[in-house]
Protein backbone atom coordinates (compact mmCIF):
# COMPACT_ATOMS: atom_id res chain seq x y z
CA UNK A 1 0.00 0.00 0.00
CA UNK A 2 1.42 3.38 -0.94
CA UNK A 3 1.51 6.17 1.60
CA UNK A 4 0.53 9.67 0.49
CA UNK A 5 2.44 12.84 1.30
CA UNK A 6 -0.40 13.97 3.55
CA UNK A 7 -0.25 10.74 5.58
CA UNK A 8 3.49 11.14 6.05
CA UNK A 9 3.01 14.76 7.16
CA UNK A 10 0.48 13.83 9.84
CA UNK A 11 2.50 10.86 11.08
CA UNK A 12 5.55 13.12 11.28
CA UNK A 13 3.68 15.33 13.76
CA UNK A 14 3.54 12.57 16.32
CA UNK A 15 0.31 10.91 15.14
CA UNK A 16 0.63 7.14 14.72
CA UNK A 17 0.59 6.27 11.03
CA UNK A 18 -2.24 3.77 11.53
CA UNK A 19 -4.42 6.54 12.94
CA UNK A 20 -3.40 8.96 10.23
CA UNK A 21 -4.39 6.45 7.55
CA UNK A 22 -7.75 5.59 9.09
CA UNK A 23 -8.61 9.03 10.47
CA UNK A 24 -9.80 7.45 13.71
CA UNK A 25 -8.42 7.04 17.19
CA UNK A 26 -8.70 4.22 19.65
CA UNK A 27 -11.27 4.74 22.36
CA UNK A 28 -9.81 5.61 25.73
CA UNK A 29 -11.15 6.17 29.21
CA UNK A 30 -13.50 9.08 29.71
CA UNK A 31 -11.80 12.20 31.03
CA UNK A 32 -12.54 15.91 31.49
CA UNK A 33 -12.21 17.62 28.13
CA UNK A 34 -9.48 20.10 27.27
CA UNK A 35 -9.74 22.93 24.76
CA UNK A 36 -6.32 23.49 23.20
CA UNK A 37 -5.54 26.83 21.54
CA UNK A 38 -3.01 26.99 18.71
CA UNK A 39 -2.44 30.56 17.64
CA UNK A 40 -0.45 33.76 17.77
CA UNK A 41 0.09 36.71 20.10
CA UNK A 42 -3.52 37.91 19.95
CA UNK A 43 -4.55 34.76 21.85
CA UNK A 44 -1.38 33.98 23.81
CA UNK A 45 -0.69 34.02 27.54
CA UNK A 46 1.11 37.23 28.54
CA UNK A 47 3.43 37.66 31.47
CA UNK A 48 4.15 40.40 34.00
CA UNK A 49 6.67 42.19 31.81
CA UNK A 50 4.03 42.60 29.07
CA UNK A 51 1.10 43.84 31.19
CA UNK A 52 -1.44 45.22 30.41
CA UNK A 53 -1.20 43.37 27.07
CA UNK A 54 -3.66 40.47 27.22
CA UNK A 55 -4.35 37.57 24.86
CA UNK A 56 -7.99 36.58 24.46
CA UNK A 57 -7.04 33.04 25.48
CA UNK A 58 -6.33 34.40 28.97
CA UNK A 59 -9.97 35.48 29.33
CA UNK A 60 -11.61 32.41 27.77
CA UNK A 61 -11.51 30.23 30.95
CA UNK A 62 -13.82 32.72 32.69
CA UNK A 63 -16.47 31.96 30.06
CA UNK A 64 -16.24 28.16 30.20
CA UNK A 65 -17.28 25.84 33.01
CA UNK A 66 -14.45 24.39 35.02
CA UNK A 67 -14.86 20.85 33.68
CA UNK A 68 -13.60 22.20 30.33
CA UNK A 69 -9.94 23.09 30.77
CA UNK A 70 -8.22 25.60 28.49
CA UNK A 71 -4.66 24.72 27.43
CA UNK A 72 -3.35 27.85 25.74
CA UNK A 73 -0.46 26.96 23.41
CA UNK A 74 -0.66 30.18 21.38
CA UNK A 75 2.72 31.92 21.10
CA UNK A 76 3.72 35.43 20.04
CA UNK A 77 4.86 35.81 16.46
CA UNK A 78 3.87 32.38 15.16
CA UNK A 79 2.16 31.56 11.89
CA UNK A 80 0.38 28.39 10.88
CA UNK A 81 3.70 27.33 9.30
CA UNK A 82 6.21 28.27 12.02
CA UNK A 83 4.00 26.75 14.73
CA UNK A 84 4.33 23.43 12.89
CA UNK A 85 8.00 23.81 11.95
CA UNK A 86 8.99 24.52 15.56
CA UNK A 87 7.33 21.31 16.73
CA UNK A 88 4.55 23.08 18.61
CA UNK A 89 1.71 21.33 16.80
CA UNK A 90 3.44 18.01 17.42
CA UNK A 91 3.59 18.81 21.14
CA UNK A 92 -0.14 19.58 21.19
CA UNK A 93 -0.98 16.40 19.30
CA UNK A 94 1.13 14.33 21.68
CA UNK A 95 -1.03 15.55 24.57
CA UNK A 96 -4.47 15.79 22.98
CA UNK A 97 -6.96 12.99 23.69
CA UNK A 98 -10.26 11.76 22.26
CA UNK A 99 -13.04 14.22 22.98
CA UNK A 100 -10.73 17.22 23.31
CA UNK A 101 -10.95 20.33 21.11
CA UNK A 102 -8.23 22.02 19.06
CA UNK A 103 -9.06 25.68 18.32
CA UNK A 104 -6.81 27.14 15.60
CA UNK A 105 -6.39 30.86 14.86
CA UNK A 106 -3.64 32.07 12.54
CA UNK A 107 -3.17 34.76 9.87
CA UNK A 108 -1.46 37.78 11.49
CA UNK A 109 2.02 36.34 10.89
CA UNK A 110 1.20 34.22 7.86
CA UNK A 111 0.87 37.60 6.10
CA UNK A 112 4.56 38.49 6.54
CA UNK A 113 5.77 38.11 2.96
CA UNK A 114 9.33 39.14 3.81
CA UNK A 115 9.80 36.27 6.29
CA UNK A 116 9.97 32.84 4.62
CA UNK A 117 9.92 31.09 8.00
CA UNK A 118 6.40 32.38 8.62
CA UNK A 119 4.82 33.43 5.33
CA UNK A 120 2.10 31.31 3.75
CA UNK A 121 0.01 32.01 0.66
CA UNK A 122 -3.72 32.10 1.51
CA UNK A 123 -5.05 29.69 -1.09
CA UNK A 124 -2.20 27.18 -1.05
CA UNK A 125 0.32 26.86 1.77
CA UNK A 126 -1.93 28.50 4.38
CA UNK A 127 -4.69 25.98 3.70
CA UNK A 128 -2.12 23.16 3.47
CA UNK A 129 -0.83 23.94 6.95
CA UNK A 130 -4.30 24.34 8.42
CA UNK A 131 -5.10 20.83 7.15
CA UNK A 132 -2.29 19.50 9.33
CA UNK A 133 -4.11 20.81 12.41
CA UNK A 134 -7.48 19.48 11.23
CA UNK A 135 -6.23 16.05 10.29
CA UNK A 136 -3.93 15.78 13.29
CA UNK A 137 -6.77 16.51 15.72
CA UNK A 138 -9.14 14.12 13.99
CA UNK A 139 -6.55 11.37 13.94
CA UNK A 140 -6.38 11.68 17.72
CA UNK A 141 -10.15 11.54 18.13
CA UNK A 142 -10.27 15.25 18.96
CA UNK A 143 -12.40 17.90 17.27
CA UNK A 144 -10.73 20.67 15.25
CA UNK A 145 -12.24 24.15 15.25
CA UNK A 146 -11.04 26.94 12.96
CA UNK A 147 -11.27 30.61 13.98
CA UNK A 148 -10.68 33.43 11.50
CA UNK A 149 -8.11 35.91 12.80
CA UNK A 150 -9.36 38.71 15.03
CA UNK A 151 -9.16 42.09 13.33
CA UNK A 152 -6.68 44.84 14.03
CA UNK A 153 -7.82 48.34 14.98
CA UNK A 154 -7.75 50.02 11.58
CA UNK A 155 -10.03 52.80 10.32
CA UNK A 156 -10.19 54.83 7.12
CA UNK A 157 -10.47 58.61 6.92
CA UNK A 158 -14.24 58.39 7.21
CA UNK A 159 -14.10 56.37 10.42
CA UNK A 160 -15.01 53.02 8.85
CA UNK A 161 -13.39 49.89 10.27
CA UNK A 162 -11.15 48.41 7.58
CA UNK A 163 -10.33 44.69 7.24
CA UNK A 164 -6.61 43.95 7.44
CA UNK A 165 -6.22 40.23 6.74
CA UNK A 166 -6.62 40.12 2.97
CA UNK A 167 -7.64 36.73 1.58
CA UNK A 168 -6.77 34.71 4.69
CA UNK A 169 -10.26 34.76 6.29
CA UNK A 170 -11.88 33.73 2.99
CA UNK A 171 -9.32 30.94 2.57
CA UNK A 172 -10.06 29.63 6.07
CA UNK A 173 -13.82 29.82 5.49
CA UNK A 174 -13.44 27.84 2.27
CA UNK A 175 -11.27 25.20 3.95
CA UNK A 176 -13.71 24.87 6.83
CA UNK A 177 -16.55 24.26 4.38
CA UNK A 178 -14.48 21.77 2.37
CA UNK A 179 -13.34 19.83 5.43
CA UNK A 180 -16.64 20.24 7.31
CA UNK A 181 -14.93 21.87 10.26
CA UNK A 182 -16.71 24.21 12.66
CA UNK A 183 -15.80 27.82 11.86
CA UNK A 184 -15.77 30.67 14.37
CA UNK A 185 -15.89 33.84 12.26
CA UNK A 186 -14.05 36.05 14.73
CA UNK A 187 -12.73 38.27 11.95
CA UNK A 188 -16.21 39.32 10.82
CA UNK A 189 -17.50 39.71 14.37
CA UNK A 190 -14.55 41.77 15.58
CA UNK A 191 -14.67 44.02 12.50
CA UNK A 192 -18.36 44.66 13.20
CA UNK A 193 -17.64 45.45 16.86
CA UNK A 194 -14.83 47.87 16.02
CA UNK A 195 -17.17 49.58 13.53
CA UNK A 196 -19.86 49.87 16.20
CA UNK A 197 -17.43 51.30 18.75
CA UNK A 198 -15.64 53.67 16.39
CA UNK A 199 -12.05 54.96 16.25
CA UNK A 200 -11.91 56.52 19.70
CA UNK A 201 -13.84 53.98 21.77
CA UNK A 202 -11.84 51.07 20.35
CA UNK A 203 -8.69 52.48 21.94
CA UNK A 204 -10.11 51.24 25.24
CA UNK A 205 -9.90 47.65 23.93
CA UNK A 206 -6.37 47.68 22.56
CA UNK A 207 -3.01 48.00 24.26
CA UNK A 208 -2.90 51.78 24.18
CA UNK A 209 -0.81 53.16 27.03
CA UNK A 210 1.06 56.36 27.78
CA UNK A 211 4.05 54.99 25.89
CA UNK A 212 2.53 52.66 23.30
CA UNK A 213 -0.17 52.78 20.64
CA UNK A 214 -0.73 49.12 19.75
CA UNK A 215 -3.54 48.45 17.28
CA UNK A 216 -3.07 44.68 17.20
CA UNK A 217 -2.88 43.43 20.79
CA UNK A 218 -5.51 43.77 23.49
CA UNK A 219 -5.77 45.01 27.04
CA UNK A 220 -8.13 43.20 29.48
CA UNK A 221 -11.40 44.72 28.15
CA UNK A 222 -10.45 43.84 24.57
CA UNK A 223 -9.36 40.31 25.44
CA UNK A 224 -12.59 39.73 27.35
CA UNK A 225 -14.66 41.04 24.45
CA UNK A 226 -12.92 38.75 21.94
CA UNK A 227 -13.08 35.74 24.27
CA UNK A 228 -16.82 36.36 24.57
CA UNK A 229 -17.07 36.26 20.77
CA UNK A 230 -15.22 32.95 20.76
CA UNK A 231 -17.46 31.45 23.46
CA UNK A 232 -20.63 32.58 21.70
CA UNK A 233 -19.39 31.17 18.40
CA UNK A 234 -18.59 27.86 20.08
CA UNK A 235 -22.22 27.81 21.20
CA UNK A 236 -23.62 28.94 17.85
CA UNK A 237 -21.73 26.24 15.96
CA UNK A 238 -22.76 23.65 18.60
CA UNK A 239 -19.17 22.77 19.33
CA UNK A 240 -20.12 23.44 22.94
CA UNK A 241 -23.45 22.98 24.68
CA UNK A 242 -25.03 25.65 26.92
CA UNK A 243 -23.92 23.64 29.96
CA UNK A 244 -20.28 24.20 28.89
CA UNK A 245 -20.48 27.99 28.90
CA UNK A 246 -20.91 30.42 31.77
CA UNK A 247 -21.32 34.20 31.91
CA UNK A 248 -22.10 34.54 28.17
CA UNK A 249 -23.53 37.97 28.93
CA UNK A 250 -22.30 38.43 32.50
CA UNK A 251 -19.66 40.80 33.76
CA UNK A 252 -16.05 39.67 33.92
CA UNK A 253 -14.08 42.13 36.06
CA UNK A 254 -10.78 43.26 34.61
CA UNK A 255 -9.20 42.38 37.97
CA UNK A 256 -9.67 38.70 37.16
CA UNK A 257 -6.97 38.95 34.49
CA UNK A 258 -3.52 38.32 35.95
CA UNK A 259 -0.03 38.20 34.48
CA UNK A 260 2.28 35.62 36.09
CA UNK A 261 6.02 36.04 36.18
CA UNK A 262 7.68 34.61 33.10
CA UNK A 263 9.64 32.00 35.06
CA UNK A 264 6.58 30.88 37.11
Short mmCIF file of C-alpha atoms in Angstrom, two decimals, residues 92-260:
data_model
loop_
_atom_site.label_atom_id
_atom_site.label_comp_id
_atom_site.label_asym_id
_atom_site.label_seq_id
_atom_site.Cartn_x
_atom_site.Cartn_y
_atom_site.Cartn_z
CA UNK A 92 -0.14 19.58 21.19
CA UNK A 93 -0.98 16.40 19.30
CA UNK A 94 1.13 14.33 21.68
CA UNK A 95 -1.03 15.55 24.57
CA UNK A 96 -4.47 15.79 22.98
CA UNK A 97 -6.96 12.99 23.69
CA UNK A 98 -10.26 11.76 22.26
CA UNK A 99 -13.04 14.22 22.98
CA UNK A 100 -10.73 17.22 23.31
CA UNK A 101 -10.95 20.33 21.11
CA UNK A 102 -8.23 22.02 19.06
CA UNK A 103 -9.06 25.68 18.32
CA UNK A 104 -6.81 27.14 15.60
CA UNK A 105 -6.39 30.86 14.86
CA UNK A 106 -3.64 32.07 12.54
CA UNK A 107 -3.17 34.76 9.87
CA UNK A 108 -1.46 37.78 11.49
CA UNK A 109 2.02 36.34 10.89
CA UNK A 110 1.20 34.22 7.86
CA UNK A 111 0.87 37.60 6.10
CA UNK A 112 4.56 38.49 6.54
CA UNK A 113 5.77 38.11 2.96
CA UNK A 114 9.33 39.14 3.81
CA UNK A 115 9.80 36.27 6.29
CA UNK A 116 9.97 32.84 4.62
CA UNK A 117 9.92 31.09 8.00
CA UNK A 118 6.40 32.38 8.62
CA UNK A 119 4.82 33.43 5.33
CA UNK A 120 2.10 31.31 3.75
CA UNK A 121 0.01 32.01 0.66
CA UNK A 122 -3.72 32.10 1.51
CA UNK A 123 -5.05 29.69 -1.09
CA UNK A 124 -2.20 27.18 -1.05
CA UNK A 125 0.32 26.86 1.77
CA UNK A 126 -1.93 28.50 4.38
CA UNK A 127 -4.69 25.98 3.70
CA UNK A 128 -2.12 23.16 3.47
CA UNK A 129 -0.83 23.94 6.95
CA UNK A 130 -4.30 24.34 8.42
CA UNK A 131 -5.10 20.83 7.15
CA UNK A 132 -2.29 19.50 9.33
CA UNK A 133 -4.11 20.81 12.41
CA UNK A 134 -7.48 19.48 11.23
CA UNK A 135 -6.23 16.05 10.29
CA UNK A 136 -3.93 15.78 13.29
CA UNK A 137 -6.77 16.51 15.72
CA UNK A 138 -9.14 14.12 13.99
CA UNK A 139 -6.55 11.37 13.94
CA UNK A 140 -6.38 11.68 17.72
CA UNK A 141 -10.15 11.54 18.13
CA UNK A 142 -10.27 15.25 18.96
CA UNK A 143 -12.40 17.90 17.27
CA UNK A 144 -10.73 20.67 15.25
CA UNK A 145 -12.24 24.15 15.25
CA UNK A 146 -11.04 26.94 12.96
CA UNK A 147 -11.27 30.61 13.98
CA UNK A 148 -10.68 33.43 11.50
CA UNK A 149 -8.11 35.91 12.80
CA UNK A 150 -9.36 38.71 15.03
CA UNK A 151 -9.16 42.09 13.33
CA UNK A 152 -6.68 44.84 14.03
CA UNK A 153 -7.82 48.34 14.98
CA UNK A 154 -7.75 50.02 11.58
CA UNK A 155 -10.03 52.80 10.32
CA UNK A 156 -10.19 54.83 7.12
CA UNK A 157 -10.47 58.61 6.92
CA UNK A 158 -14.24 58.39 7.21
CA UNK A 159 -14.10 56.37 10.42
CA UNK A 160 -15.01 53.02 8.85
CA UNK A 161 -13.39 49.89 10.27
CA UNK A 162 -11.15 48.41 7.58
CA UNK A 163 -10.33 44.69 7.24
CA UNK A 164 -6.61 43.95 7.44
CA UNK A 165 -6.22 40.23 6.74
CA UNK A 166 -6.62 40.12 2.97
CA UNK A 167 -7.64 36.73 1.58
CA UNK A 168 -6.77 34.71 4.69
CA UNK A 169 -10.26 34.76 6.29
CA UNK A 170 -11.88 33.73 2.99
CA UNK A 171 -9.32 30.94 2.57
CA UNK A 172 -10.06 29.63 6.07
CA UNK A 173 -13.82 29.82 5.49
CA UNK A 174 -13.44 27.84 2.27
CA UNK A 175 -11.27 25.20 3.95
CA UNK A 176 -13.71 24.87 6.83
CA UNK A 177 -16.55 24.26 4.38
CA UNK A 178 -14.48 21.77 2.37
CA UNK A 179 -13.34 19.83 5.43
CA UNK A 180 -16.64 20.24 7.31
CA UNK A 181 -14.93 21.87 10.26
CA UNK A 182 -16.71 24.21 12.66
CA UNK A 183 -15.80 27.82 11.86
CA UNK A 184 -15.77 30.67 14.37
CA UNK A 185 -15.89 33.84 12.26
CA UNK A 186 -14.05 36.05 14.73
CA UNK A 187 -12.73 38.27 11.95
CA UNK A 188 -16.21 39.32 10.82
CA UNK A 189 -17.50 39.71 14.37
CA UNK A 190 -14.55 41.77 15.58
CA UNK A 191 -14.67 44.02 12.50
CA UNK A 192 -18.36 44.66 13.20
CA UNK A 193 -17.64 45.45 16.86
CA UNK A 194 -14.83 47.87 16.02
CA UNK A 195 -17.17 49.58 13.53
CA UNK A 196 -19.86 49.87 16.20
CA UNK A 197 -17.43 51.30 18.75
CA UNK A 198 -15.64 53.67 16.39
CA UNK A 199 -12.05 54.96 16.25
CA UNK A 200 -11.91 56.52 19.70
CA UNK A 201 -13.84 53.98 21.77
CA UNK A 202 -11.84 51.07 20.35
CA UNK A 203 -8.69 52.48 21.94
CA UNK A 204 -10.11 51.24 25.24
CA UNK A 205 -9.90 47.65 23.93
CA UNK A 206 -6.37 47.68 22.56
CA UNK A 207 -3.01 48.00 24.26
CA UNK A 208 -2.90 51.78 24.18
CA UNK A 209 -0.81 53.16 27.03
CA UNK A 210 1.06 56.36 27.78
CA UNK A 211 4.05 54.99 25.89
CA UNK A 212 2.53 52.66 23.30
CA UNK A 213 -0.17 52.78 20.64
CA UNK A 214 -0.73 49.12 19.75
CA UNK A 215 -3.54 48.45 17.28
CA UNK A 216 -3.07 44.68 17.20
CA UNK A 217 -2.88 43.43 20.79
CA UNK A 218 -5.51 43.77 23.49
CA UNK A 219 -5.77 45.01 27.04
CA UNK A 220 -8.13 43.20 29.48
CA UNK A 221 -11.40 44.72 28.15
CA UNK A 222 -10.45 43.84 24.57
CA UNK A 223 -9.36 40.31 25.44
CA UNK A 224 -12.59 39.73 27.35
CA UNK A 225 -14.66 41.04 24.45
CA UNK A 226 -12.92 38.75 21.94
CA UNK A 227 -13.08 35.74 24.27
CA UNK A 228 -16.82 36.36 24.57
CA UNK A 229 -17.07 36.26 20.77
CA UNK A 230 -15.22 32.95 20.76
CA UNK A 231 -17.46 31.45 23.46
CA UNK A 232 -20.63 32.58 21.70
CA UNK A 233 -19.39 31.17 18.40
CA UNK A 234 -18.59 27.86 20.08
CA UNK A 235 -22.22 27.81 21.20
CA UNK A 236 -23.62 28.94 17.85
CA UNK A 237 -21.73 26.24 15.96
CA UNK A 238 -22.76 23.65 18.60
CA UNK A 239 -19.17 22.77 19.33
CA UNK A 240 -20.12 23.44 22.94
CA UNK A 241 -23.45 22.98 24.68
CA UNK A 242 -25.03 25.65 26.92
CA UNK A 243 -23.92 23.64 29.96
CA UNK A 244 -20.28 24.20 28.89
CA UNK A 245 -20.48 27.99 28.90
CA UNK A 246 -20.91 30.42 31.77
CA UNK A 247 -21.32 34.20 31.91
CA UNK A 248 -22.10 34.54 28.17
CA UNK A 249 -23.53 37.97 28.93
CA UNK A 250 -22.30 38.43 32.50
CA UNK A 251 -19.66 40.80 33.76
CA UNK A 252 -16.05 39.67 33.92
CA UNK A 253 -14.08 42.13 36.06
CA UNK A 254 -10.78 43.26 34.61
CA UNK A 255 -9.20 42.38 37.97
CA UNK A 256 -9.67 38.70 37.16
CA UNK A 257 -6.97 38.95 34.49
CA UNK A 258 -3.52 38.32 35.95
CA UNK A 259 -0.03 38.20 34.48
CA UNK A 260 2.28 35.62 36.09
#
